[in-house]
PDB file of C-alpha atoms in Angstrom:
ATOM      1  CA  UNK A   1     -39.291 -59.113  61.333  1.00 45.00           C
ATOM      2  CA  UNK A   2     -36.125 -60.571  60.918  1.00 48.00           C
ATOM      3  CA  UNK A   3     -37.237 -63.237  58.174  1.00 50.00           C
ATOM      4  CA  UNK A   4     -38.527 -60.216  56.624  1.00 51.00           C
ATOM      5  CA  UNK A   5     -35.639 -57.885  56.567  1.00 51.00           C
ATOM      6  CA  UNK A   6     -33.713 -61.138  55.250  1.00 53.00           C
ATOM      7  CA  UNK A   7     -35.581 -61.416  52.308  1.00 57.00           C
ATOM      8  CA  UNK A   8     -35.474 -58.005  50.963  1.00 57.00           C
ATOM      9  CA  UNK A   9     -32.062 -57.748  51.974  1.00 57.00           C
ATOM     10  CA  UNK A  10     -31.463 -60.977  49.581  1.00 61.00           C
ATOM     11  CA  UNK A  11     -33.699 -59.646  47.169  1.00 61.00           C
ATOM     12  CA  UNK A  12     -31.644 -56.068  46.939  1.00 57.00           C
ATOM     13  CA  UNK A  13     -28.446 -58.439  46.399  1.00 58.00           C
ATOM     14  CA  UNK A  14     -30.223 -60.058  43.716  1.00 56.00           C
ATOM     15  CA  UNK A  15     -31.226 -57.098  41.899  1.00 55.00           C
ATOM     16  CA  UNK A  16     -27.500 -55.249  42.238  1.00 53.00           C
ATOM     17  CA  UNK A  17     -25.967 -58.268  40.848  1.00 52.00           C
ATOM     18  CA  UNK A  18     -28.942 -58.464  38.093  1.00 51.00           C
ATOM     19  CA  UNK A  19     -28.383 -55.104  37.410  1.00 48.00           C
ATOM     20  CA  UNK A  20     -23.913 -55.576  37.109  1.00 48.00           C
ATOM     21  CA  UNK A  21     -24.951 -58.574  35.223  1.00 47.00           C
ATOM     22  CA  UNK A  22     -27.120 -56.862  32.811  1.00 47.00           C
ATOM     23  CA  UNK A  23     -25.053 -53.531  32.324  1.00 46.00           C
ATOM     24  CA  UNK A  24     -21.912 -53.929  30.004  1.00 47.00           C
ATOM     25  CA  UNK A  25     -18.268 -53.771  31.565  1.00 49.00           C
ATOM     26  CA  UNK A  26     -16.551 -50.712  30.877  1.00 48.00           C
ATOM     27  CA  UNK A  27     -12.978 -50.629  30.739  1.00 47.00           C
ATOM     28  CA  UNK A  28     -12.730 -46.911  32.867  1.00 50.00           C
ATOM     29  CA  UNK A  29     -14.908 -47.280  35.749  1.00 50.00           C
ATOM     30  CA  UNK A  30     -17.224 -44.001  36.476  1.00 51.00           C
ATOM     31  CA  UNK A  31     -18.348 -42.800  39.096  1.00 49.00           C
ATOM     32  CA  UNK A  32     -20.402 -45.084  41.428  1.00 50.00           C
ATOM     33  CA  UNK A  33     -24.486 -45.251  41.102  1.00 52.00           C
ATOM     34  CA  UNK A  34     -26.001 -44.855  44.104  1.00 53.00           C
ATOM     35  CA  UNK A  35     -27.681 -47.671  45.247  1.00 51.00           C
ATOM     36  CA  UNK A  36     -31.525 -47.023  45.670  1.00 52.00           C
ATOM     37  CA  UNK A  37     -32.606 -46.182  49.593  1.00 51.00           C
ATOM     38  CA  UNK A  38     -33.882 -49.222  50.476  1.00 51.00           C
ATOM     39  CA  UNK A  39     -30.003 -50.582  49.959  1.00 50.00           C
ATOM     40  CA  UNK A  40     -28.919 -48.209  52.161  1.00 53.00           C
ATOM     41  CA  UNK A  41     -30.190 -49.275  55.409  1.00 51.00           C
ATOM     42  CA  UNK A  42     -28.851 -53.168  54.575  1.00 58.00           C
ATOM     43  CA  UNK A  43     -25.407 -53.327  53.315  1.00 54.00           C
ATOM     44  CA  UNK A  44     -23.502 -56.673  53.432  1.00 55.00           C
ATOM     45  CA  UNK A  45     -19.836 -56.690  54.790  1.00 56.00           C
ATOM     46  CA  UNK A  46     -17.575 -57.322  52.266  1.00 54.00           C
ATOM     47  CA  UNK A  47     -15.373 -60.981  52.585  1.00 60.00           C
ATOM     48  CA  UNK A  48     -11.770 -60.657  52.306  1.00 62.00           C
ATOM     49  CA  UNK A  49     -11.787 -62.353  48.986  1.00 60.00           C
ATOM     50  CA  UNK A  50     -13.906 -59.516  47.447  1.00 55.00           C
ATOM     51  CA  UNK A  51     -11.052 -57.050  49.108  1.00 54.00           C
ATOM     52  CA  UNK A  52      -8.490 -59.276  47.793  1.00 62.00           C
ATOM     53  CA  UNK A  53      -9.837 -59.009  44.546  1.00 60.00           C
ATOM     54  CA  UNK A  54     -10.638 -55.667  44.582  1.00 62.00           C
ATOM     55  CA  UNK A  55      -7.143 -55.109  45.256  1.00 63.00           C
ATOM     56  CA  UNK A  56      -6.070 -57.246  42.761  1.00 66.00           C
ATOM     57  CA  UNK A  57      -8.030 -55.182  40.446  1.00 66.00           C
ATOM     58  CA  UNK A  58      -6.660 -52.473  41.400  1.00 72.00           C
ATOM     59  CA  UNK A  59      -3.061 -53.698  41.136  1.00 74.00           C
ATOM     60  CA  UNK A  60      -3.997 -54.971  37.450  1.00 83.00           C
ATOM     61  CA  UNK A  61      -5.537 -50.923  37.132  1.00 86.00           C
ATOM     62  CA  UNK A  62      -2.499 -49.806  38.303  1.00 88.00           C
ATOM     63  CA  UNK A  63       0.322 -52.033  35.982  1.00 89.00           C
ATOM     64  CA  UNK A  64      -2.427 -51.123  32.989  1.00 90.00           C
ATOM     65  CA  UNK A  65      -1.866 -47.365  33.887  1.00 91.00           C
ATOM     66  CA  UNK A  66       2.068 -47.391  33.885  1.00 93.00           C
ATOM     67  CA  UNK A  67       1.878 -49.682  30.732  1.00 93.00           C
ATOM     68  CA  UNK A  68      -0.164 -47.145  29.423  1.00 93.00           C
ATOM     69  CA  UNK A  69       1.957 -44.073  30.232  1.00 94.00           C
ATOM     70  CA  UNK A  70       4.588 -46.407  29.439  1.00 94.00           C
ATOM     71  CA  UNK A  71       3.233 -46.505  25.915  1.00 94.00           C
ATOM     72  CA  UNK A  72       1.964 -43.253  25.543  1.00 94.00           C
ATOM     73  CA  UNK A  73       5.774 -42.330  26.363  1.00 95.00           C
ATOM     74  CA  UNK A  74       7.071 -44.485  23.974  1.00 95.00           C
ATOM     75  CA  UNK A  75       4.621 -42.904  21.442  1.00 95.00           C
ATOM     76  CA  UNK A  76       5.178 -39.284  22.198  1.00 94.00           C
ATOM     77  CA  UNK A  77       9.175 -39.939  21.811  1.00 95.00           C
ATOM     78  CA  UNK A  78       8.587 -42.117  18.399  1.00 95.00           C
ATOM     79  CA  UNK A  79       7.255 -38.806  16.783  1.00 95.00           C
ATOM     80  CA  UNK A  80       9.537 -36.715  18.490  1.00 95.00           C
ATOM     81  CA  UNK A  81      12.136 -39.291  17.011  1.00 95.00           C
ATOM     82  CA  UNK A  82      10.316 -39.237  13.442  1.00 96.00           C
ATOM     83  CA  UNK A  83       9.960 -35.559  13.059  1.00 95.00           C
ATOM     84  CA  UNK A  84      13.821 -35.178  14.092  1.00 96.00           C
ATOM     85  CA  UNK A  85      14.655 -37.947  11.691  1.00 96.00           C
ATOM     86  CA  UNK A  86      12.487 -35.662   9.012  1.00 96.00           C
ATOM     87  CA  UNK A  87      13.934 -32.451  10.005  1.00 96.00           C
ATOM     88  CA  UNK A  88      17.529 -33.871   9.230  1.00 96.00           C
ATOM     89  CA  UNK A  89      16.463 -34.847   6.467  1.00 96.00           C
ATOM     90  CA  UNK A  90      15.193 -32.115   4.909  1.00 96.00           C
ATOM     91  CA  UNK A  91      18.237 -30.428   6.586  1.00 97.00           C
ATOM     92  CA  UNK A  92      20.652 -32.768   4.808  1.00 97.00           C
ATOM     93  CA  UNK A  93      18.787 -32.711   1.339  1.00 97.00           C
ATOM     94  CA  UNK A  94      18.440 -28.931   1.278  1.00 96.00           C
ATOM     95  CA  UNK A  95      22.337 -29.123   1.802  1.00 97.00           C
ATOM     96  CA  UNK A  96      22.975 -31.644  -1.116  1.00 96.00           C
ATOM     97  CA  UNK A  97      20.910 -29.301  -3.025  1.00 96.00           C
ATOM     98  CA  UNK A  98      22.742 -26.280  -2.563  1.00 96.00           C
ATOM     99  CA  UNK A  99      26.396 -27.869  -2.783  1.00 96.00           C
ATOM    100  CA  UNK A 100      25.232 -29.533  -5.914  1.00 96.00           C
ATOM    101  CA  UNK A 101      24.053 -25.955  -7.016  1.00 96.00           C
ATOM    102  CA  UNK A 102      27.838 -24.793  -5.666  1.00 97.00           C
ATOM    103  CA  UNK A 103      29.560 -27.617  -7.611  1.00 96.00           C
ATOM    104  CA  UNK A 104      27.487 -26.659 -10.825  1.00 97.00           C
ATOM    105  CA  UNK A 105      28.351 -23.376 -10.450  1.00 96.00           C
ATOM    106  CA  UNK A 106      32.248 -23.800  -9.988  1.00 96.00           C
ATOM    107  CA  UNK A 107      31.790 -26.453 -13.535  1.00 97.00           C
ATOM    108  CA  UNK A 108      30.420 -23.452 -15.167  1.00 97.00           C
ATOM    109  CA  UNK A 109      32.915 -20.908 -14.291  1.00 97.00           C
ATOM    110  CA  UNK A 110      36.053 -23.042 -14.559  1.00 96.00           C
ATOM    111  CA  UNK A 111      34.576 -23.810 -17.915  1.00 97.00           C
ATOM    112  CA  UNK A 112      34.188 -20.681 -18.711  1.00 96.00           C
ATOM    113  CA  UNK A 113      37.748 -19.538 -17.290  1.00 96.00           C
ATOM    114  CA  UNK A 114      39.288 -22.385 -19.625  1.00 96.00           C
ATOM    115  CA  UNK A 115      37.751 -21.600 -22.339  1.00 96.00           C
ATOM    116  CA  UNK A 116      38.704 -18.353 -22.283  1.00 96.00           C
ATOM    117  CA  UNK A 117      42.589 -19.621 -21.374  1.00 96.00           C
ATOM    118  CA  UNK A 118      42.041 -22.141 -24.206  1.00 96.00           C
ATOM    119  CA  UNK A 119      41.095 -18.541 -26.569  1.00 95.00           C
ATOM    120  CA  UNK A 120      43.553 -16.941 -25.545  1.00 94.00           C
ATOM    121  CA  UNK A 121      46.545 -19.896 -25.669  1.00 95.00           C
ATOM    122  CA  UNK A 122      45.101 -19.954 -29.767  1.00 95.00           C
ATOM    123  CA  UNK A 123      45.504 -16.336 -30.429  1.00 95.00           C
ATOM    124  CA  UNK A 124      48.896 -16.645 -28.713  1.00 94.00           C
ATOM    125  CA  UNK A 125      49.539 -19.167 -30.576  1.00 94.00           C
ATOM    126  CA  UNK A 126      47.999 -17.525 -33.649  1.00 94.00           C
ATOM    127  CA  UNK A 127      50.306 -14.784 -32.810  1.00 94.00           C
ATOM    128  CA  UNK A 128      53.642 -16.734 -32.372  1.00 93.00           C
ATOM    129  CA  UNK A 129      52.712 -18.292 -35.342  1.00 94.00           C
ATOM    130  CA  UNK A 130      52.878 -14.789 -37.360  1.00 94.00           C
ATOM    131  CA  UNK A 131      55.962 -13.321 -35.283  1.00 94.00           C
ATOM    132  CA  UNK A 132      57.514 -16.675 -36.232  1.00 94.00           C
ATOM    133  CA  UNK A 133      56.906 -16.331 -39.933  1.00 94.00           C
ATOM    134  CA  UNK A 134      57.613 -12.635 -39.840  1.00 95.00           C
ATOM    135  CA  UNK A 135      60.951 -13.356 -37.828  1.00 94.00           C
ATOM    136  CA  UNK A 136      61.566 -16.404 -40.461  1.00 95.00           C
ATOM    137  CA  UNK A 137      61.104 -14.032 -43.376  1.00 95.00           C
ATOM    138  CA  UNK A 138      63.087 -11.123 -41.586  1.00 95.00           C
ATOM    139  CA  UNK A 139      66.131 -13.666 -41.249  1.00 96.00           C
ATOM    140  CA  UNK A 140      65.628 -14.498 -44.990  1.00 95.00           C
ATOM    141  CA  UNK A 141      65.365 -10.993 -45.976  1.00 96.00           C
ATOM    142  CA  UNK A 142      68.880 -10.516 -44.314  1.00 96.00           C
ATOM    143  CA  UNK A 143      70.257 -13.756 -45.696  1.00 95.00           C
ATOM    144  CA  UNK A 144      69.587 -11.891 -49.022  1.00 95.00           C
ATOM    145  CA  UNK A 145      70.754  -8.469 -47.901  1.00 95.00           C
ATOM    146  CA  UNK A 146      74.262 -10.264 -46.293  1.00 96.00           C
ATOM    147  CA  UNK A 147      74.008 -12.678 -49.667  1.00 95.00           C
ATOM    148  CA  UNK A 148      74.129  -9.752 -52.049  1.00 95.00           C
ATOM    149  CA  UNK A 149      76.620  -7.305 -49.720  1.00 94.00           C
ATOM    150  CA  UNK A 150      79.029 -10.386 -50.003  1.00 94.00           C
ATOM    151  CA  UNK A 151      78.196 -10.593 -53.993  1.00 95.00           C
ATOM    152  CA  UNK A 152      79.347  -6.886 -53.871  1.00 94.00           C
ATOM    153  CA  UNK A 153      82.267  -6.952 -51.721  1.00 94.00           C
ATOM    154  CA  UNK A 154      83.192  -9.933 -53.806  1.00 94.00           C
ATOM    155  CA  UNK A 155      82.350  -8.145 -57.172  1.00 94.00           C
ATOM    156  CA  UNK A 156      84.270  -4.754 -56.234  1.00 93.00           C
ATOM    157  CA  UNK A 157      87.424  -7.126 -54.880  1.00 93.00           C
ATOM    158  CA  UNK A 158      87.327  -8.840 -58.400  1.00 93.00           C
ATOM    159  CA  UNK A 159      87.245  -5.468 -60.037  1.00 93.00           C
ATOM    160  CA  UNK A 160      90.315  -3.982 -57.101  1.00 92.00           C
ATOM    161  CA  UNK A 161      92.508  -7.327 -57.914  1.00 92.00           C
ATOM    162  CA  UNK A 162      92.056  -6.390 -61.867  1.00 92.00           C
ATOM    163  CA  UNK A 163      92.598  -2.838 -61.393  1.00 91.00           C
ATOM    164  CA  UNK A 164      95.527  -3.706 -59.497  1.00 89.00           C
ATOM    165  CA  UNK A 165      96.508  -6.513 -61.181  1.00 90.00           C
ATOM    166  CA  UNK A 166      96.358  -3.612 -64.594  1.00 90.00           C
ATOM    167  CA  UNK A 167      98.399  -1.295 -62.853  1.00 88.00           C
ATOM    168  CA  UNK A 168     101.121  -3.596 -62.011  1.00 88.00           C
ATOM    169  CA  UNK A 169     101.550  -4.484 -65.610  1.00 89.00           C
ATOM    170  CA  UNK A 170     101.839  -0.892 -66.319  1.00 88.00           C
ATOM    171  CA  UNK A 171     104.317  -0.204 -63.715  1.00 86.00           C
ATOM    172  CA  UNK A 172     106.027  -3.394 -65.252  1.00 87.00           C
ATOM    173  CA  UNK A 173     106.138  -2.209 -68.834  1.00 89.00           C
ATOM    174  CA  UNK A 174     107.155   1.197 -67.575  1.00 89.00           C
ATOM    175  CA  UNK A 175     109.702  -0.009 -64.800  1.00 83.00           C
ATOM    176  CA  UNK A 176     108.164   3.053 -62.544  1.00 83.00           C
ATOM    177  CA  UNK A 177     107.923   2.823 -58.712  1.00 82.00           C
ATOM    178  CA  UNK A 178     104.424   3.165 -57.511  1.00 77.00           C
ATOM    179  CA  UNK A 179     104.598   6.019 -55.747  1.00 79.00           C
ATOM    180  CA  UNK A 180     102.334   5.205 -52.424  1.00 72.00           C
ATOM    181  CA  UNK A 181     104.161   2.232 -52.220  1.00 61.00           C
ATOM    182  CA  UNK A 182     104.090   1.899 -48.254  1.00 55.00           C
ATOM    183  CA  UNK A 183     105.371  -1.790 -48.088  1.00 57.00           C
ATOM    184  CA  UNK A 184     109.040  -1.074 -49.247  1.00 54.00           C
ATOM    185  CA  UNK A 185     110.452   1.769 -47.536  1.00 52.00           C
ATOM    186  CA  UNK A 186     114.183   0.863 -48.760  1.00 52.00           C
ATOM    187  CA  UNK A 187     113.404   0.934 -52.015  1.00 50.00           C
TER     188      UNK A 187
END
């Protein structure tokens, strides 16, 4: 009986390690098939270099899950990162876009506001420009008036200095005394 149980105990071995052979690895281990009953009753102790590795495997599990995590960290705060980076951005461009509206707006309306200065400074100008010639051609209106007073004054002197010059001669030929003669009281 023992030769017996030997043999289907090797043969079970044979067919679990057939069976891991055949079946393709996969990378996240599931659940565990259940051996078939006859594997049950026989079941090898494991050697301390299949515990060793097993642990080793699932030390290597292990680091592969942190890296992971690791990674999937790293990934999660990349896009965080990214969609900041894109918020600012559109942040800072719709900001550019308005002050360049702002500084467009100030162009136009100190343009405007000059312009209009620039109107106005001409009719000033305009203006000055008439008052001056008006004031030019008042001054040379009284230029004339004083001009012909002073041809008056010196017209109606010319005739007074004649008159009196006529009268004197008369009072001369006739020897008579003026008689508003206010110079020469004594006389």
């Amino acid at each position: 009986m023992a030769e017996g149980d030997t043999t289907k105990k090797e043969e079970a071995e044979t067919k679990t390690t057939e069976a891991a052979a055949a079946a393709p690895s996969n990378p996240f281990p599931t659940a565990p098939e259940k051996p078939p009953e006859e594997s049950k009753a026989i079941v090898p102790a494991p050697s301390t270099e299949v515990v060793e590795a097993k642990k080793s495997k699932s030390r290597n599990s292990l680091e592969r899950d942190i890296a992971l995590a690791k990674l999937d960290e790293e990934k999660r705060l990349s896009c965080i990162k990214a969609w900041e980076d894109n918020e600012k951005s559109k942040a800072i461009n719709k900001a550019q876009k308005k002050l360049s509206a702002v500084d467009s707006w100030e162009k136009k309306k100190k343009a405007a506001a000059e312009s209009k200065l620039r109107e106005f400074e001409e009719q000033l100008e305009k203006k000055k420009a008439e008052y001056a010639e008006q004031m030019k051609n008042q001054i040379a209106e009284v230029h004339k008036q004083a001009e012909e007073k002073k041809a008056m004054v010196q017209a109606k002197k010319g005739e007074e200095v004649l008159e009196i010059e006529e009268k004197s001669a008369k009072f001369r030929a006739t020897g008579n005394v003026p008689k508003k003669f206010l110079g020469c009281l004594s006389c």
